């Protein structure tokens, strides 16, 4: 992939994630249209790079895991978070998507602990898109290295 295309894809990803983070923090809502556009561009990118199957696995992982959580938490997680995780799965592929999900839940859990220690109640809403966004960028740029580092430990 050319440097220009790589930079263009990075800008598209970062801008879309920034829009979703801003909206989630401000309104507690994510735009389905932004997630859909992110999914379409991510799928196109995967096809261009020849990573179609891996991208589909990342999509399914994000959709299924967060979808299960959506249904089990009965409103604790929004459907927009599921759509966003699925969309970035196209960008990441399977193993970096695993990294994204783990990092997002570690960061979200740390934020929950801080809120609990500060006296906020358990019912305080925490926007999850910021954690998905940060962990997506970590996985997008370093996901494969993190997986390789982890696998070398065994």
PDB file of C-alpha atoms in Angstrom:
ATOM      1  CA  UNK A   1       0.000   0.000   0.000  1.00  0.00           C
ATOM      2  CA  UNK A   2       1.302   3.446  -0.844  1.00  0.00           C
ATOM      3  CA  UNK A   3       2.143   5.933   1.859  1.00  0.00           C
ATOM      4  CA  UNK A   4      -0.670   8.177   0.628  1.00  0.00           C
ATOM      5  CA  UNK A   5      -3.300   5.429   0.899  1.00  0.00           C
ATOM      6  CA  UNK A   6      -2.012   4.352   4.289  1.00  0.00           C
ATOM      7  CA  UNK A   7      -2.209   7.933   5.569  1.00  0.00           C
ATOM      8  CA  UNK A   8      -5.658   8.406   4.031  1.00  0.00           C
ATOM      9  CA  UNK A   9      -7.005   5.273   5.715  1.00  0.00           C
ATOM     10  CA  UNK A  10      -5.485   6.361   9.030  1.00  0.00           C
ATOM     11  CA  UNK A  11      -7.117   9.791   8.777  1.00  0.00           C
ATOM     12  CA  UNK A  12     -10.507   8.262   7.944  1.00  0.00           C
ATOM     13  CA  UNK A  13     -10.267   5.907  10.918  1.00  0.00           C
ATOM     14  CA  UNK A  14      -9.161   8.584  13.379  1.00  0.00           C
ATOM     15  CA  UNK A  15     -11.770  11.130  12.244  1.00  0.00           C
ATOM     16  CA  UNK A  16     -14.615   8.598  12.409  1.00  0.00           C
ATOM     17  CA  UNK A  17     -13.533   7.453  15.865  1.00  0.00           C
ATOM     18  CA  UNK A  18     -13.219  11.063  17.051  1.00  0.00           C
ATOM     19  CA  UNK A  19     -16.766  11.825  15.872  1.00  0.00           C
ATOM     20  CA  UNK A  20     -18.108   8.794  17.717  1.00  0.00           C
ATOM     21  CA  UNK A  21     -16.185   9.581  20.906  1.00  0.00           C
ATOM     22  CA  UNK A  22     -17.351  13.195  20.921  1.00  0.00           C
ATOM     23  CA  UNK A  23     -20.965  12.197  20.375  1.00  0.00           C
ATOM     24  CA  UNK A  24     -20.870   9.452  23.000  1.00  0.00           C
ATOM     25  CA  UNK A  25     -19.411  11.770  25.633  1.00  0.00           C
ATOM     26  CA  UNK A  26     -21.702  14.678  24.723  1.00  0.00           C
ATOM     27  CA  UNK A  27     -25.001  12.886  24.053  1.00  0.00           C
ATOM     28  CA  UNK A  28     -24.490   9.270  25.092  1.00  0.00           C
ATOM     29  CA  UNK A  29     -25.309   8.248  21.547  1.00  0.00           C
ATOM     30  CA  UNK A  30     -23.340   6.931  18.582  1.00  0.00           C
ATOM     31  CA  UNK A  31     -24.182   7.617  14.958  1.00  0.00           C
ATOM     32  CA  UNK A  32     -25.055   4.380  13.170  1.00  0.00           C
ATOM     33  CA  UNK A  33     -24.230   6.110   9.875  1.00  0.00           C
ATOM     34  CA  UNK A  34     -20.649   6.777  10.976  1.00  0.00           C
ATOM     35  CA  UNK A  35     -20.221   3.164  12.084  1.00  0.00           C
ATOM     36  CA  UNK A  36     -21.687   1.951   8.799  1.00  0.00           C
ATOM     37  CA  UNK A  37     -19.366   4.200   6.781  1.00  0.00           C
ATOM     38  CA  UNK A  38     -16.438   3.007   8.882  1.00  0.00           C
ATOM     39  CA  UNK A  39     -17.435  -0.598   8.185  1.00  0.00           C
ATOM     40  CA  UNK A  40     -17.770  -0.027   4.430  1.00  0.00           C
ATOM     41  CA  UNK A  41     -14.394   1.726   4.155  1.00  0.00           C
ATOM     42  CA  UNK A  42     -12.779  -0.889   6.402  1.00  0.00           C
ATOM     43  CA  UNK A  43     -14.170  -3.690   4.269  1.00  0.00           C
ATOM     44  CA  UNK A  44     -12.970  -1.941   1.096  1.00  0.00           C
ATOM     45  CA  UNK A  45      -9.540  -1.535   2.666  1.00  0.00           C
ATOM     46  CA  UNK A  46      -9.449  -5.219   3.588  1.00  0.00           C
ATOM     47  CA  UNK A  47     -10.413  -6.258   0.065  1.00  0.00           C
ATOM     48  CA  UNK A  48      -7.734  -3.954  -1.372  1.00  0.00           C
ATOM     49  CA  UNK A  49      -5.122  -5.468   0.966  1.00  0.00           C
ATOM     50  CA  UNK A  50      -6.284  -9.046   0.360  1.00  0.00           C
ATOM     51  CA  UNK A  51      -7.343  -9.492   3.986  1.00  0.00           C
ATOM     52  CA  UNK A  52     -11.037 -10.147   3.369  1.00  0.00           C
ATOM     53  CA  UNK A  53     -11.376 -13.330   5.462  1.00  0.00           C
ATOM     54  CA  UNK A  54      -9.369 -11.936   8.388  1.00  0.00           C
ATOM     55  CA  UNK A  55     -11.422  -8.718   8.293  1.00  0.00           C
ATOM     56  CA  UNK A  56     -14.671 -10.693   8.340  1.00  0.00           C
ATOM     57  CA  UNK A  57     -13.424 -12.651  11.363  1.00  0.00           C
ATOM     58  CA  UNK A  58     -12.632  -9.376  13.153  1.00  0.00           C
ATOM     59  CA  UNK A  59     -16.078  -8.045  12.262  1.00  0.00           C
ATOM     60  CA  UNK A  60     -17.778 -11.170  13.604  1.00  0.00           C
ATOM     61  CA  UNK A  61     -15.716 -11.161  16.788  1.00  0.00           C
ATOM     62  CA  UNK A  62     -16.588  -7.544  17.570  1.00  0.00           C
ATOM     63  CA  UNK A  63     -20.247  -7.999  16.677  1.00  0.00           C
ATOM     64  CA  UNK A  64     -20.764 -11.266  18.524  1.00  0.00           C
ATOM     65  CA  UNK A  65     -18.838 -10.528  21.725  1.00  0.00           C
ATOM     66  CA  UNK A  66     -20.221  -7.056  22.251  1.00  0.00           C
ATOM     67  CA  UNK A  67     -23.644  -8.219  21.006  1.00  0.00           C
ATOM     68  CA  UNK A  68     -23.738 -10.855  23.732  1.00  0.00           C
ATOM     69  CA  UNK A  69     -22.783  -8.218  26.303  1.00  0.00           C
ATOM     70  CA  UNK A  70     -25.459  -5.883  24.945  1.00  0.00           C
ATOM     71  CA  UNK A  71     -28.148  -8.489  25.464  1.00  0.00           C
ATOM     72  CA  UNK A  72     -26.811  -9.687  28.827  1.00  0.00           C
ATOM     73  CA  UNK A  73     -26.442  -6.230  30.376  1.00  0.00           C
ATOM     74  CA  UNK A  74     -30.002  -5.147  29.495  1.00  0.00           C
ATOM     75  CA  UNK A  75     -29.127  -1.569  28.619  1.00  0.00           C
ATOM     76  CA  UNK A  76     -25.747  -1.384  30.327  1.00  0.00           C
ATOM     77  CA  UNK A  77     -24.106  -1.197  26.910  1.00  0.00           C
ATOM     78  CA  UNK A  78     -25.632   0.491  23.905  1.00  0.00           C
ATOM     79  CA  UNK A  79     -26.184  -1.073  20.512  1.00  0.00           C
ATOM     80  CA  UNK A  80     -24.055   1.728  19.026  1.00  0.00           C
ATOM     81  CA  UNK A  81     -21.053   0.288  20.878  1.00  0.00           C
ATOM     82  CA  UNK A  82     -21.756  -3.078  19.268  1.00  0.00           C
ATOM     83  CA  UNK A  83     -21.958  -1.488  15.805  1.00  0.00           C
ATOM     84  CA  UNK A  84     -18.731   0.445  16.388  1.00  0.00           C
ATOM     85  CA  UNK A  85     -16.825  -2.631  17.594  1.00  0.00           C
ATOM     86  CA  UNK A  86     -18.065  -4.621  14.620  1.00  0.00           C
ATOM     87  CA  UNK A  87     -17.090  -1.857  12.192  1.00  0.00           C
ATOM     88  CA  UNK A  88     -13.553  -1.551  13.521  1.00  0.00           C
ATOM     89  CA  UNK A  89     -13.283  -5.325  13.334  1.00  0.00           C
ATOM     90  CA  UNK A  90     -13.143  -4.925   9.548  1.00  0.00           C
ATOM     91  CA  UNK A  91     -10.176  -2.597   9.998  1.00  0.00           C
ATOM     92  CA  UNK A  92      -8.311  -4.778  12.474  1.00  0.00           C
ATOM     93  CA  UNK A  93      -8.858  -8.400  11.581  1.00  0.00           C
ATOM     94  CA  UNK A  94      -9.170 -11.226  14.086  1.00  0.00           C
ATOM     95  CA  UNK A  95      -6.173 -11.030  16.414  1.00  0.00           C
ATOM     96  CA  UNK A  96      -5.850  -7.247  16.595  1.00  0.00           C
ATOM     97  CA  UNK A  97      -9.612  -7.194  17.283  1.00  0.00           C
ATOM     98  CA  UNK A  98      -8.972  -9.475  20.264  1.00  0.00           C
ATOM     99  CA  UNK A  99      -6.394  -6.935  21.454  1.00  0.00           C
ATOM    100  CA  UNK A 100      -8.888  -4.091  20.912  1.00  0.00           C
ATOM    101  CA  UNK A 101     -11.575  -5.789  22.986  1.00  0.00           C
ATOM    102  CA  UNK A 102      -9.208  -6.688  25.821  1.00  0.00           C
ATOM    103  CA  UNK A 103      -7.676  -3.214  25.999  1.00  0.00           C
ATOM    104  CA  UNK A 104     -11.127  -1.559  25.830  1.00  0.00           C
ATOM    105  CA  UNK A 105     -12.402  -3.597  28.763  1.00  0.00           C
ATOM    106  CA  UNK A 106      -9.240  -3.062  30.795  1.00  0.00           C
ATOM    107  CA  UNK A 107      -9.491   0.715  30.271  1.00  0.00           C
ATOM    108  CA  UNK A 108     -13.246   0.728  30.900  1.00  0.00           C
ATOM    109  CA  UNK A 109     -12.798  -1.338  34.046  1.00  0.00           C
ATOM    110  CA  UNK A 110     -10.088   1.010  35.309  1.00  0.00           C
ATOM    111  CA  UNK A 111     -12.397   3.978  34.729  1.00  0.00           C
ATOM    112  CA  UNK A 112     -15.191   2.186  36.605  1.00  0.00           C
ATOM    113  CA  UNK A 113     -12.881   1.542  39.558  1.00  0.00           C
ATOM    114  CA  UNK A 114     -11.880   5.211  39.645  1.00  0.00           C
ATOM    115  CA  UNK A 115     -15.537   6.255  39.604  1.00  0.00           C
ATOM    116  CA  UNK A 116     -16.420   3.823  42.388  1.00  0.00           C
ATOM    117  CA  UNK A 117     -13.503   4.988  44.524  1.00  0.00           C
ATOM    118  CA  UNK A 118     -14.529   8.599  43.979  1.00  0.00           C
ATOM    119  CA  UNK A 119     -17.956   7.871  45.458  1.00  0.00           C
ATOM    120  CA  UNK A 120     -19.976   7.671  42.255  1.00  0.00           C
ATOM    121  CA  UNK A 121     -22.685   5.045  42.312  1.00  0.00           C
ATOM    122  CA  UNK A 122     -22.685   1.802  40.357  1.00  0.00           C
ATOM    123  CA  UNK A 123     -25.408   3.187  38.104  1.00  0.00           C
ATOM    124  CA  UNK A 124     -23.228   6.019  36.763  1.00  0.00           C
ATOM    125  CA  UNK A 125     -23.186   5.784  32.971  1.00  0.00           C
ATOM    126  CA  UNK A 126     -19.738   5.474  31.422  1.00  0.00           C
ATOM    127  CA  UNK A 127     -19.484   6.124  27.672  1.00  0.00           C
ATOM    128  CA  UNK A 128     -17.730   3.099  26.180  1.00  0.00           C
ATOM    129  CA  UNK A 129     -16.867   4.527  22.736  1.00  0.00           C
ATOM    130  CA  UNK A 130     -13.776   6.363  24.065  1.00  0.00           C
ATOM    131  CA  UNK A 131     -12.358   3.050  25.262  1.00  0.00           C
ATOM    132  CA  UNK A 132     -13.202   1.330  21.980  1.00  0.00           C
ATOM    133  CA  UNK A 133     -11.556   4.199  20.075  1.00  0.00           C
ATOM    134  CA  UNK A 134      -8.330   4.266  22.077  1.00  0.00           C
ATOM    135  CA  UNK A 135      -8.023   0.496  22.019  1.00  0.00           C
ATOM    136  CA  UNK A 136      -8.765   0.445  18.283  1.00  0.00           C
ATOM    137  CA  UNK A 137      -5.852   2.783  17.629  1.00  0.00           C
ATOM    138  CA  UNK A 138      -3.582   0.702  19.866  1.00  0.00           C
ATOM    139  CA  UNK A 139      -4.619  -2.452  17.990  1.00  0.00           C
ATOM    140  CA  UNK A 140      -4.478  -0.788  14.562  1.00  0.00           C
ATOM    141  CA  UNK A 141      -0.889   0.343  15.010  1.00  0.00           C
ATOM    142  CA  UNK A 142       0.495  -2.283  17.431  1.00  0.00           C
ATOM    143  CA  UNK A 143      -2.006  -5.167  17.552  1.00  0.00           C
ATOM    144  CA  UNK A 144       0.014  -7.735  15.659  1.00  0.00           C
ATOM    145  CA  UNK A 145       3.143  -6.915  17.679  1.00  0.00           C
ATOM    146  CA  UNK A 146       1.183  -7.266  20.933  1.00  0.00           C
ATOM    147  CA  UNK A 147      -0.156 -10.674  19.857  1.00  0.00           C
ATOM    148  CA  UNK A 148       3.325 -11.838  18.797  1.00  0.00           C
ATOM    149  CA  UNK A 149       4.793 -10.603  22.102  1.00  0.00           C
ATOM    150  CA  UNK A 150       2.101 -12.453  24.026  1.00  0.00           C
ATOM    151  CA  UNK A 151       2.545 -15.701  22.077  1.00  0.00           C
ATOM    152  CA  UNK A 152       6.347 -15.604  22.582  1.00  0.00           C
ATOM    153  CA  UNK A 153       5.747 -15.862  26.337  1.00  0.00           C
ATOM    154  CA  UNK A 154       4.541 -19.455  25.941  1.00  0.00           C
TER     155      UNK A 154
END
